[in-house]
Short mmCIF file of C-alpha atoms in Angstrom, two decimals:
data_model
loop_
_atom_site.label_atom_id
_atom_site.label_comp_id
_atom_site.label_asym_id
_atom_site.label_seq_id
_atom_site.Cartn_x
_atom_site.Cartn_y
_atom_site.Cartn_z
CA MET W 15 185.96 58.63 119.10
CA ARG W 16 185.57 60.55 122.18
CA ILE W 17 186.54 63.94 120.23
CA HIS W 18 183.96 62.77 117.42
CA GLY W 19 181.51 62.09 120.10
CA ASN W 20 181.63 65.62 121.44
CA LEU W 21 181.55 67.38 118.24
CA PHE W 22 178.36 65.43 117.27
CA LEU W 23 176.79 66.42 120.42
CA LYS W 24 177.82 70.04 119.84
CA LEU W 25 176.27 70.03 116.28
CA LYS W 26 173.09 68.08 117.38
CA ASN W 27 172.77 71.05 120.44
CA LYS W 28 173.07 73.81 117.55
CA ILE W 29 170.63 72.52 115.14
CA ILE W 30 168.05 72.11 118.21
CA MET W 31 168.80 75.55 119.35
CA LYS W 32 168.28 76.63 115.55
CA ASN W 33 165.15 75.16 115.12
CA HIS W 34 163.88 76.32 118.20
CA LEU W 35 164.66 79.83 117.24
CA LEU W 36 162.93 79.29 113.80
CA PHE W 37 159.89 77.53 115.94
CA LEU W 38 159.99 80.67 117.77
CA VAL W 39 160.43 83.30 114.74
CA LEU W 40 157.28 81.33 113.10
CA PHE W 41 155.32 81.38 116.28
CA LEU W 42 155.66 85.17 116.71
CA PHE W 43 154.88 85.67 113.24
CA ILE W 44 151.37 83.97 113.39
CA ILE W 45 151.02 85.74 116.80
CA LEU W 46 151.75 89.10 114.98
CA SER W 47 149.89 88.08 111.73
CA CYS W 48 146.82 87.31 113.72
CA ALA W 49 147.09 90.42 115.85
CA SER W 50 147.43 92.78 112.65
CA LYS W 51 144.54 91.45 110.95
CA LYS W 52 141.64 93.34 110.73
CA LYS W 53 138.77 92.31 113.40
CA VAL W 54 135.06 92.41 112.14
CA GLU W 55 132.19 91.80 114.43
CA ALA W 56 128.99 90.67 112.02
CA ASP W 57 125.52 89.81 112.45
CA VAL W 58 125.44 87.85 109.40
CA LEU W 59 128.35 86.24 107.33
CA ILE W 60 127.61 85.11 103.90
CA LYS W 61 130.32 82.61 102.52
CA ASN W 62 131.10 80.27 99.28
CA GLY W 63 128.68 81.97 97.34
CA ILE W 64 129.00 83.11 93.45
CA VAL W 65 128.46 86.59 94.36
CA TYR W 66 127.01 89.17 91.64
CA ASN W 67 127.63 92.70 93.30
CA GLY W 68 124.80 94.41 90.84
CA SER W 69 127.31 96.29 88.42
CA ASP W 70 130.01 93.93 87.34
CA THR W 71 129.47 91.21 84.64
CA ILE W 72 131.45 88.43 86.40
CA PRO W 73 130.87 86.79 89.74
CA LYS W 74 133.15 86.67 92.62
CA ASN W 75 134.22 84.06 95.27
CA VAL W 76 133.98 86.58 98.36
CA SER W 77 132.48 86.53 101.77
CA ILE W 78 130.01 89.14 102.81
CA ALA W 79 129.48 90.38 106.65
CA ILE W 80 126.71 92.43 107.86
CA LYS W 81 126.47 94.54 110.69
CA GLY W 82 123.17 96.16 111.65
CA ASP W 83 121.56 97.01 108.58
CA LYS W 84 124.98 97.45 106.60
CA ILE W 85 127.61 95.90 104.80
CA VAL W 86 130.81 95.87 106.81
CA PHE W 87 133.10 93.74 104.85
CA ILE W 88 133.29 92.16 101.03
CA GLY W 89 136.47 89.86 100.52
CA ASN W 90 138.57 86.92 101.62
CA GLU W 91 137.48 86.26 105.40
CA LYS W 92 140.69 84.35 105.76
CA LEU W 93 142.51 87.77 105.59
CA ILE W 94 140.40 89.02 108.69
CA ARG W 95 139.47 88.07 111.98
CA ILE W 96 135.77 88.01 111.87
CA LYS W 97 133.23 87.14 115.04
CA THR W 98 129.92 86.47 113.42
CA VAL W 99 126.55 85.52 114.79
CA ASN W 100 125.02 83.66 111.96
CA THR W 101 126.73 82.09 108.78
CA ILE W 102 125.18 81.24 105.52
CA ASP W 103 127.22 78.65 103.49
CA ALA W 104 126.05 79.81 100.00
CA LYS W 105 128.09 76.90 98.29
CA GLY W 106 126.72 76.72 94.75
CA LEU W 107 124.10 79.54 95.16
CA ILE W 108 124.05 82.95 93.49
CA VAL W 109 124.45 85.59 96.01
CA CYS W 110 123.20 89.40 94.84
CA PRO W 111 121.61 92.69 95.69
CA GLY W 112 118.08 92.57 96.43
CA LEU W 113 115.81 92.94 93.46
CA ILE W 114 113.96 96.27 93.36
CA ASP W 115 110.58 96.33 91.45
CA PRO W 116 109.96 99.47 89.76
CA HIS W 117 106.14 99.49 88.90
CA THR W 118 104.09 97.50 91.73
CA HIS W 119 100.75 97.85 93.00
CA ALA W 120 101.70 96.74 96.05
CA ASP W 121 100.52 99.45 98.19
CA LYS W 122 97.15 97.77 97.68
CA ASP W 123 98.62 94.93 100.14
CA LEU W 124 100.74 97.19 102.37
CA ILE W 125 97.68 99.20 103.56
CA LYS W 126 96.63 96.02 105.26
CA SER W 127 98.47 94.59 107.93
CA SER W 128 97.30 90.73 107.25
CA THR W 129 99.04 91.43 103.66
CA SER W 130 101.79 94.30 104.42
CA HIS W 131 104.38 91.05 104.50
CA ASN W 132 104.42 91.33 100.87
CA LEU W 133 105.00 87.82 100.36
CA PRO W 134 104.12 87.84 96.41
CA PHE W 135 107.00 89.99 95.73
CA LEU W 136 109.43 89.14 98.71
CA MET W 137 109.35 85.22 97.76
CA GLN W 138 110.68 86.17 94.15
CA GLY W 139 113.55 88.10 95.68
CA VAL W 140 112.20 91.68 95.53
CA THR W 141 113.20 93.72 98.70
CA THR W 142 112.23 97.10 97.48
CA VAL W 143 109.14 97.83 95.91
CA ILE W 144 107.92 100.93 93.90
CA VAL W 145 104.34 102.08 94.26
CA GLY W 146 101.81 104.89 93.32
CA ASN W 147 102.18 103.90 89.62
CA ASP W 148 100.06 104.50 86.84
CA GLY W 149 98.84 107.76 88.07
CA GLU W 150 97.04 106.01 91.05
CA SER W 151 98.54 106.84 94.74
CA TYR W 152 97.30 106.77 98.18
CA PHE W 153 96.81 110.70 99.20
CA PRO W 154 98.11 112.25 101.26
CA THR W 155 101.31 110.73 101.10
CA ILE W 156 102.35 112.11 104.61
CA LYS W 157 99.52 109.74 106.02
CA TYR W 158 99.84 106.41 104.33
CA LYS W 159 103.52 106.57 104.88
CA GLU W 160 102.67 106.30 108.46
CA VAL W 161 99.91 103.36 107.83
CA PHE W 162 102.25 101.68 105.85
CA GLU W 163 105.08 101.81 108.60
CA LYS W 164 102.59 100.78 111.44
CA ASN W 165 101.60 97.68 109.70
CA GLY W 166 105.19 96.67 109.24
CA LEU W 167 106.77 96.01 105.83
CA GLY W 168 108.08 92.66 104.60
CA THR W 169 110.13 94.95 101.78
CA ASN W 170 111.12 98.38 101.66
CA VAL W 171 108.94 100.74 99.75
CA VAL W 172 109.60 104.09 97.31
CA LEU W 173 106.53 106.20 97.00
CA LEU W 174 105.40 107.77 93.87
CA ALA W 175 102.49 110.42 93.67
CA GLY W 176 100.03 109.89 91.52
CA HIS W 177 98.79 112.52 88.76
CA GLY W 178 95.60 111.16 88.29
CA THR W 179 94.86 111.19 92.39
CA LEU W 180 96.08 114.94 92.49
CA ARG W 181 93.35 115.65 89.62
CA GLN W 182 90.94 113.69 91.38
CA GLU W 183 91.20 115.81 94.51
CA VAL W 184 91.33 118.94 92.73
CA ILE W 185 88.73 118.66 89.34
CA GLY W 186 87.14 115.12 89.84
CA ASN W 187 86.91 112.05 87.35
CA THR W 188 85.45 114.75 84.50
CA LYS W 189 86.60 115.54 80.96
CA ILE W 190 87.75 119.00 81.26
CA LYS W 191 90.56 121.31 80.60
CA ALA W 192 92.34 122.21 83.88
CA THR W 193 92.43 125.93 84.32
CA PRO W 194 95.64 127.57 85.53
CA GLU W 195 94.36 127.63 89.07
CA GLN W 196 93.62 124.13 89.19
CA VAL W 197 97.05 123.51 87.98
CA ASN W 198 98.50 125.38 90.34
CA GLU W 199 96.62 123.85 92.89
CA MET W 200 97.62 120.44 91.76
CA GLN W 201 101.27 121.81 91.73
CA ASN W 202 101.05 122.88 95.24
CA LEU W 203 99.76 119.40 96.33
CA LEU W 204 102.41 117.89 94.65
CA LYS W 205 105.21 119.91 96.15
CA LYS W 206 103.61 118.43 99.71
CA GLU W 207 103.71 114.91 98.27
CA ILE W 208 107.20 115.14 97.32
CA ASP W 209 108.45 117.01 100.64
CA ALA W 210 106.62 114.06 102.40
CA GLY W 211 108.57 111.39 100.74
CA ALA W 212 107.34 111.07 96.83
CA PHE W 213 109.99 110.35 94.93
CA GLY W 214 108.40 111.72 91.94
CA LEU W 215 105.13 111.80 89.80
CA SER W 216 103.73 109.19 88.08
CA THR W 217 100.95 109.15 85.29
CA GLY W 218 98.22 107.22 83.76
CA LEU W 219 97.20 108.79 80.76
CA PHE W 220 95.56 105.92 79.22
CA TYR W 221 93.22 106.14 82.26
CA SER W 222 90.75 108.36 83.54
CA PRO W 223 91.14 110.93 85.22
CA GLY W 224 94.78 111.16 83.92
CA SER W 225 93.60 110.95 79.92
CA TYR W 226 91.50 114.32 80.56
CA ALA W 227 94.75 115.87 80.90
CA ASP W 228 96.69 117.72 77.94
CA THR W 229 100.47 117.53 77.42
CA GLN W 230 100.95 121.18 78.97
CA GLU W 231 99.30 120.04 82.18
CA VAL W 232 101.43 117.20 82.62
CA ILE W 233 104.50 119.07 81.83
CA ASP W 234 103.66 122.10 84.48
CA LEU W 235 103.49 119.19 86.99
CA ALA W 236 106.89 117.78 86.12
CA MET W 237 108.44 120.86 86.41
CA VAL W 238 107.78 120.80 90.10
CA VAL W 239 109.36 117.38 90.36
CA ALA W 240 112.65 118.49 88.38
CA GLN W 241 112.73 121.27 90.73
CA LYS W 242 112.56 118.92 93.60
CA GLY W 243 115.38 116.28 91.98
CA GLY W 244 112.57 113.61 91.12
CA ILE W 245 111.44 111.42 88.41
CA TYR W 246 108.50 111.06 85.71
CA ASP W 247 107.29 107.86 85.75
CA THR W 248 104.67 107.03 82.85
CA HIS W 249 101.98 104.80 81.72
CA LEU W 250 101.76 106.10 78.14
CA ARG W 251 98.81 107.68 76.71
CA ASP W 252 98.36 105.06 74.11
CA GLU W 253 100.26 101.79 73.88
CA SER W 254 98.25 100.83 70.98
CA SER W 255 95.78 102.86 68.68
CA TYR W 256 93.35 103.90 71.04
CA SER W 257 93.72 107.63 70.43
CA ILE W 258 97.06 109.48 69.49
CA GLY W 259 98.87 106.03 69.01
CA LEU W 260 101.80 104.37 70.38
CA VAL W 261 104.82 105.95 68.99
CA PRO W 262 103.36 109.39 69.45
CA SER W 263 102.74 108.62 73.03
CA ILE W 264 106.61 107.78 73.18
CA LYS W 265 107.06 111.23 71.65
CA GLU W 266 104.56 112.88 73.98
CA ALA W 267 106.97 111.41 77.01
CA ILE W 268 110.21 112.44 75.44
CA GLU W 269 108.72 116.00 74.83
CA ILE W 270 107.65 116.33 78.81
CA GLY W 271 111.35 115.17 79.53
CA ARG W 272 112.69 117.67 77.21
CA GLN W 273 110.55 120.50 78.35
CA ALA W 274 110.54 120.09 82.06
CA LYS W 275 114.06 118.87 82.15
CA LEU W 276 114.03 115.60 84.17
CA PRO W 277 114.35 111.62 84.04
CA ILE W 278 111.40 109.73 82.14
CA HIS W 279 110.58 106.52 82.83
CA ILE W 280 108.15 104.60 80.63
CA SER W 281 106.53 101.86 82.65
CA HIS W 282 105.42 98.47 81.18
CA ILE W 283 107.04 99.21 77.53
CA LYS W 284 105.29 97.06 75.19
CA CYS W 285 103.48 97.08 71.58
CA LEU W 286 99.90 96.22 72.63
CA GLY W 287 98.00 94.98 69.94
CA VAL W 288 98.09 93.61 66.15
CA ASP W 289 97.83 97.41 65.16
CA VAL W 290 101.17 98.38 66.90
CA TRP W 291 103.14 94.89 66.30
CA ASN W 292 106.96 95.32 65.15
CA GLU W 293 107.01 99.02 66.00
CA SER W 294 109.64 98.27 68.76
CA GLU W 295 112.30 98.59 66.33
CA ALA W 296 111.18 102.36 65.54
CA ILE W 297 110.78 102.97 69.14
CA ILE W 298 114.22 101.84 70.31
CA GLU W 299 115.72 104.10 67.66
CA LEU W 300 113.53 107.09 68.79
CA ILE W 301 114.73 106.74 72.42
CA LYS W 302 118.41 106.12 71.30
CA LYS W 303 118.35 109.36 69.70
CA SER W 304 116.63 111.02 72.54
CA ARG W 305 119.37 109.58 74.79
CA SER W 306 121.91 110.76 72.62
CA GLU W 307 120.59 114.04 72.73
CA GLY W 308 120.92 114.14 76.55
CA ILE W 309 117.39 113.24 77.74
CA GLU W 310 117.54 110.86 80.59
CA ILE W 311 114.55 108.02 79.21
CA THR W 312 114.46 104.74 80.55
CA ALA W 313 111.81 101.72 80.53
CA ASN W 314 110.56 98.59 82.41
CA GLN W 315 109.04 95.68 81.05
CA TYR W 316 107.65 92.31 82.31
CA PRO W 317 108.48 89.17 80.64
CA TYR W 318 104.63 88.05 79.61
CA ASP W 319 102.80 88.17 76.17
CA ALA W 320 99.51 89.19 78.04
CA SER W 321 98.71 92.69 79.65
CA ALA W 322 96.21 92.79 82.52
CA THR W 323 94.16 95.76 83.25
CA GLY W 324 90.56 96.73 84.11
CA LEU W 325 87.86 95.32 81.73
CA LYS W 326 86.17 98.46 81.62
CA ALA W 327 89.66 100.38 81.03
CA SER W 328 90.66 98.13 78.29
CA VAL W 329 87.47 98.09 75.85
CA VAL W 330 85.21 100.78 77.47
CA PRO W 331 85.73 104.32 75.57
CA ARG W 332 87.40 107.08 77.83
CA TRP W 333 84.81 109.63 77.18
CA ALA W 334 81.80 107.37 78.23
CA GLU W 335 82.99 107.14 81.62
CA SER W 336 83.72 110.62 82.15
CA GLY W 337 82.06 111.00 85.75
CA GLY W 338 82.63 107.55 86.82
CA ASN W 339 80.81 104.25 86.63
CA ASP W 340 77.35 106.06 87.32
CA SER W 341 77.76 108.32 84.39
CA LEU W 342 78.90 105.41 82.14
CA PHE W 343 75.71 103.35 82.69
CA VAL W 344 73.24 106.35 82.53
CA ARG W 345 75.14 107.24 78.57
CA TYR W 346 74.60 103.28 78.06
CA LYS W 347 70.99 103.44 78.72
CA ASN W 348 70.53 106.12 76.22
CA PRO W 349 69.72 104.72 73.26
CA SER W 350 71.61 106.96 70.84
CA LEU W 351 74.66 107.02 72.98
CA LYS W 352 74.44 103.18 73.18
CA ILE W 353 74.97 102.74 69.67
CA LYS W 354 78.13 104.88 69.66
CA ILE W 355 79.17 102.93 72.80
CA LEU W 356 79.16 99.89 71.76
CA LYS W 357 80.46 100.46 68.17
CA GLU W 358 83.46 101.81 69.95
CA THR W 359 83.60 99.08 72.27
CA LYS W 360 83.69 96.64 69.48
CA GLU W 361 86.94 98.18 67.77
CA ASN W 362 88.69 98.26 71.08
CA ILE W 363 87.85 94.78 71.30
CA ALA W 364 89.42 94.05 67.99
CA ARG W 365 92.35 96.01 69.12
CA ARG W 366 92.92 93.67 72.01
CA GLY W 367 92.88 90.74 69.35
CA GLY W 368 89.31 89.86 69.43
CA ALA W 369 86.85 88.68 72.29
CA GLU W 370 88.71 85.08 72.73
CA LYS W 371 91.96 87.07 73.73
CA LEU W 372 90.35 88.81 76.44
CA LEU W 373 90.29 86.21 79.55
CA ILE W 374 88.26 87.61 82.82
CA VAL W 375 91.07 86.76 85.49
CA LYS W 376 89.27 88.39 88.60
CA SER W 377 85.68 90.14 89.00
CA GLU W 378 83.58 91.10 92.09
CA SER W 379 81.02 88.44 91.27
CA ASN W 380 83.38 85.60 90.22
CA ASP W 381 80.50 84.31 87.52
CA TYR W 382 82.99 84.71 84.73
CA ASP W 383 86.32 84.33 86.31
CA SER W 384 88.50 82.09 84.08
CA LYS W 385 86.27 82.25 80.69
CA ASN W 386 87.12 84.74 77.92
CA ILE W 387 84.80 87.38 76.67
CA ALA W 388 83.64 84.91 73.49
CA GLU W 389 82.74 82.26 75.86
CA ILE W 390 80.57 84.24 78.19
CA ALA W 391 79.01 85.80 75.02
CA SER W 392 77.82 82.44 73.98
CA ILE W 393 76.52 81.69 77.47
CA LEU W 394 74.57 84.99 77.59
CA GLN W 395 73.63 84.84 73.91
CA LEU W 396 74.77 88.30 73.40
CA SER W 397 77.40 90.14 71.50
CA PRO W 398 80.72 90.37 72.91
CA GLU W 399 80.49 94.30 73.37
CA GLU W 400 77.18 93.83 75.07
CA THR W 401 78.54 91.04 77.20
CA VAL W 402 81.20 93.52 78.30
CA PHE W 403 78.48 95.86 79.93
CA LYS W 404 76.68 93.00 81.38
CA ILE W 405 80.01 91.88 83.36
CA LEU W 406 80.42 95.37 84.52
CA GLU W 407 76.82 95.90 85.95
CA LYS W 408 77.84 93.20 88.35
CA GLY W 409 81.15 95.53 89.55
CA TYR W 410 84.81 95.57 88.75
CA ALA W 411 86.60 92.91 86.42
CA ARG W 412 90.26 92.50 85.69
CA VAL W 413 91.06 90.97 82.03
CA ALA W 414 94.13 89.59 80.82
CA SER W 415 94.75 90.47 77.06
CA PHE W 416 96.93 88.05 74.82
CA ASN W 417 98.01 90.49 72.30
CA MET W 418 101.83 90.95 72.51
CA ASN W 419 104.25 89.28 70.17
CA GLU W 420 107.65 87.75 71.15
CA LYS W 421 109.77 89.66 68.60
CA ASP W 422 108.94 93.03 70.15
CA ILE W 423 109.20 91.63 73.85
CA LEU W 424 112.83 90.31 72.97
CA ASN W 425 113.76 93.50 71.10
CA PHE W 426 113.03 95.97 74.54
CA MET W 427 114.36 93.02 76.91
CA LYS W 428 117.87 93.43 75.07
CA GLN W 429 118.19 97.13 75.63
CA PRO W 430 120.59 98.64 78.17
CA TRP W 431 117.89 100.93 79.20
CA VAL W 432 115.22 98.58 79.93
CA VAL W 433 114.88 97.24 83.41
CA THR W 434 112.43 94.55 85.10
CA GLY W 435 109.04 95.52 86.32
CA SER W 436 106.16 93.23 87.39
CA ASP W 437 103.34 95.61 87.09
CA GLY W 438 102.26 93.38 89.97
CA ASN W 439 98.43 93.46 90.37
CA GLU W 440 95.55 90.90 91.14
CA GLY W 441 94.72 88.38 88.35
CA HIS W 442 97.69 88.19 86.55
CA PRO W 443 100.65 85.45 87.31
CA ARG W 444 103.32 88.41 86.83
CA LYS W 445 102.77 89.51 90.77
CA TYR W 446 103.84 86.12 91.79
CA GLY W 447 106.47 85.30 89.18
CA THR W 448 108.01 88.10 87.34
CA PHE W 449 111.55 87.96 88.14
CA PRO W 450 112.11 84.40 88.34
CA LYS W 451 110.27 83.86 85.14
CA LYS W 452 112.50 86.18 83.45
CA TYR W 453 115.47 84.31 84.77
CA ASN W 454 114.32 80.69 83.89
CA LYS W 455 113.21 81.55 80.46
CA TYR W 456 115.33 84.30 78.93
CA VAL W 457 118.28 83.74 80.94
CA LYS W 458 118.61 79.63 81.78
CA GLU W 459 116.54 78.44 78.77
CA ASP W 460 116.54 80.89 75.79
CA SER W 461 119.92 82.84 76.46
CA ILE W 462 118.44 85.96 75.50
CA ILE W 463 120.18 87.97 78.37
CA SER W 464 123.14 87.14 80.69
CA VAL W 465 122.74 86.16 84.42
CA ALA W 466 124.55 89.50 85.19
CA LYS W 467 122.32 91.62 83.06
CA PHE W 468 119.08 90.26 84.69
CA ILE W 469 120.47 91.08 88.02
CA ASN W 470 122.07 94.43 87.31
CA GLY W 471 118.89 95.17 85.58
CA SER W 472 116.93 94.46 88.67
CA SER W 473 119.14 96.02 91.12
CA SER W 474 121.45 98.68 90.84
CA GLU W 475 120.17 100.01 87.37
CA THR W 476 116.78 100.56 88.62
CA ALA W 477 118.28 102.26 92.15
CA SER W 478 119.82 104.61 89.77
CA ILE W 479 116.80 105.45 87.87
CA PHE W 480 114.96 106.28 90.75
CA LYS W 481 117.93 107.70 92.54
CA ILE W 482 117.20 105.45 95.62
CA PRO W 483 120.85 105.90 97.75
CA ASN W 484 122.94 103.07 98.93
CA ARG W 485 121.02 100.26 97.44
CA GLY W 486 120.99 97.96 94.55
CA LYS W 487 124.66 96.94 94.72
CA ILE W 488 126.75 94.55 97.31
CA ASN W 489 128.87 97.46 98.43
CA ASP W 490 131.23 98.24 101.56
CA GLY W 491 128.93 100.65 103.72
CA TYR W 492 125.61 99.89 101.40
CA PHE W 493 122.69 98.70 103.13
CA ALA W 494 122.47 95.13 103.53
CA ASP W 495 119.42 94.33 100.89
CA ILE W 496 120.66 90.94 99.90
CA ILE W 497 119.05 87.94 98.52
CA ILE W 498 120.59 84.36 97.79
CA PHE W 499 118.92 81.81 95.16
CA ASP W 500 119.37 78.30 93.76
CA PRO W 501 120.25 78.98 90.15
CA LYS W 502 119.13 75.15 89.60
CA THR W 503 115.36 75.73 90.85
CA TYR W 504 114.72 79.61 90.59
CA LYS W 505 111.72 79.70 88.76
CA ASP W 506 108.26 80.95 88.78
CA LYS W 507 105.26 78.45 89.51
CA ALA W 508 102.25 81.17 88.97
CA ASN W 509 100.17 80.73 85.66
CA TYR W 510 96.65 82.39 84.28
CA THR W 511 94.83 79.71 85.76
CA ASN W 512 96.27 80.03 89.29
CA THR W 513 98.12 83.18 89.50
CA THR W 514 98.66 82.94 93.30
CA GLN W 515 101.56 80.73 93.41
CA TYR W 516 105.01 81.62 95.00
CA ALA W 517 108.20 81.13 93.24
CA ASP W 518 110.56 78.53 93.72
CA GLY W 519 114.45 78.43 94.49
CA LEU W 520 114.85 81.61 96.86
CA LYS W 521 116.97 80.64 100.05
CA TYR W 522 117.51 83.65 101.45
CA SER W 523 116.48 87.26 101.87
CA ILE W 524 118.14 90.05 103.96
CA ILE W 525 116.53 93.30 104.28
CA ASN W 526 118.19 96.01 106.16
CA GLY W 527 120.45 93.43 107.61
CA VAL W 528 117.54 91.25 108.76
CA ILE W 529 116.72 87.44 107.74
CA VAL W 530 113.36 87.47 106.44
CA ILE W 531 113.52 84.46 104.26
CA ASP W 532 115.54 81.82 105.94
CA ASN W 533 116.33 78.52 103.92
CA GLY W 534 113.38 79.50 101.78
CA ASN W 535 110.92 80.04 104.57
CA TYR W 536 109.38 83.26 105.51
CA ASN W 537 110.08 83.66 109.27
CA ASN W 538 107.48 86.65 110.06
CA ASN W 539 110.09 89.42 110.23
CA ARG W 540 109.00 92.58 108.59
CA PRO W 541 112.36 94.91 108.60
CA GLY W 542 111.23 97.19 105.36
CA LYS W 543 111.13 100.94 105.51
CA VAL W 544 109.50 103.56 103.39
CA LEU W 545 112.62 104.90 101.98
CA SER W 546 113.60 108.64 101.45
CA LYS W 547 115.35 110.33 98.99
#
């Protein structure tokens, strides 16, 4: 029995020693594994979110680490040693690149420190706005770039130089053909604007004074932009049947791109008014053909059936306002010209769908806000066309025109070369609701486009169109412009009777690595920058 007992003790000791060795090996393995893990220091760690990176179509469950203004890690945080100052648990939330709005009029807010937080866009998830659209920009760029930065920016900003602004500087607001010397002067001003930071040229060929330019003038300026590696962004000469027509205006834009050899971006593409309803299919085929020929042509679109612009721009004949507002009323008081002006104004009201379809959304006098032209005409006991001038006598007025159809809106929305843009301006809910409206209605409710299409077309694709470097994607080394929203509650609240309601559902916005929207609340940070090419 003693022999057996000794054997048992020896066996027991061997097992204990072996277990000690196994434990030691395991312990050393754990120590070595930890020591060999990549060490990452971060200011912000985002984990557990549904991550759309801005280019892929399928989301991933990865963690994202941010240090300074850059993304420094994307992947499984368990495979690294991470030390972070701030952790955001995004469980159940969508994490994606910050949205880029290619057509805003936000410069009117950025110029004032009281509104340069840019909250109407920021609360939608927009982290970069493009300004200077429709041919209208603050001039000179170098001065206003400094003003914007001094005020402090809630979002990043991309600047365009406005053709109408340059024409105003050289020629004034007069309906004349530019001389070669005047074109040369505009070209020199444009070179300076681009050298000062403008990403390209915008035109408002529907508005004065841009509408007074012929195609060749625009081509001559676009060639300067092409030499500088910029983009041509255009409000078409006609989105309806005012002058040359919608399809010929698309062809004009394509021809400018063909001759100047630069990318063309059509702002707020639409079929405006009953005269051009259902032309979207012909336009899509025309653009597809041009793209197949190597012409870079894209467009942006807002998800509303009402456009908005100045009342004067929408219905007053362009020739009548040559020289400005004073000149318009001098002509209007001339009995022979007044008949012609009222006749053409009446025709333009019909193009817009009739007086009942034209809603005054914002005016200097506030006397007629939230009433349509038909209602105001009844109050004043005047014809609708006479009513227009009665309103304009009291100052500037903006009007929403309910004159698009859903078929055209959806046709354009489905195209791979169409991205989202708000055309955000006062008096229309699109300034406060474009992106969440598109998501809530056309992604969630109607399933017209996918979540990935919505995100990619609002981030990386827009960054690519405007040649904005290292933004628009969740990529290692990219600038940390990231938003986090709740897919269940992300929606617009603004409407035509209350246009200034902030959107719901945005939980976090991070711009240049700095948290700006924190758990749904703006924290007064303004880390935005005026971006450079």
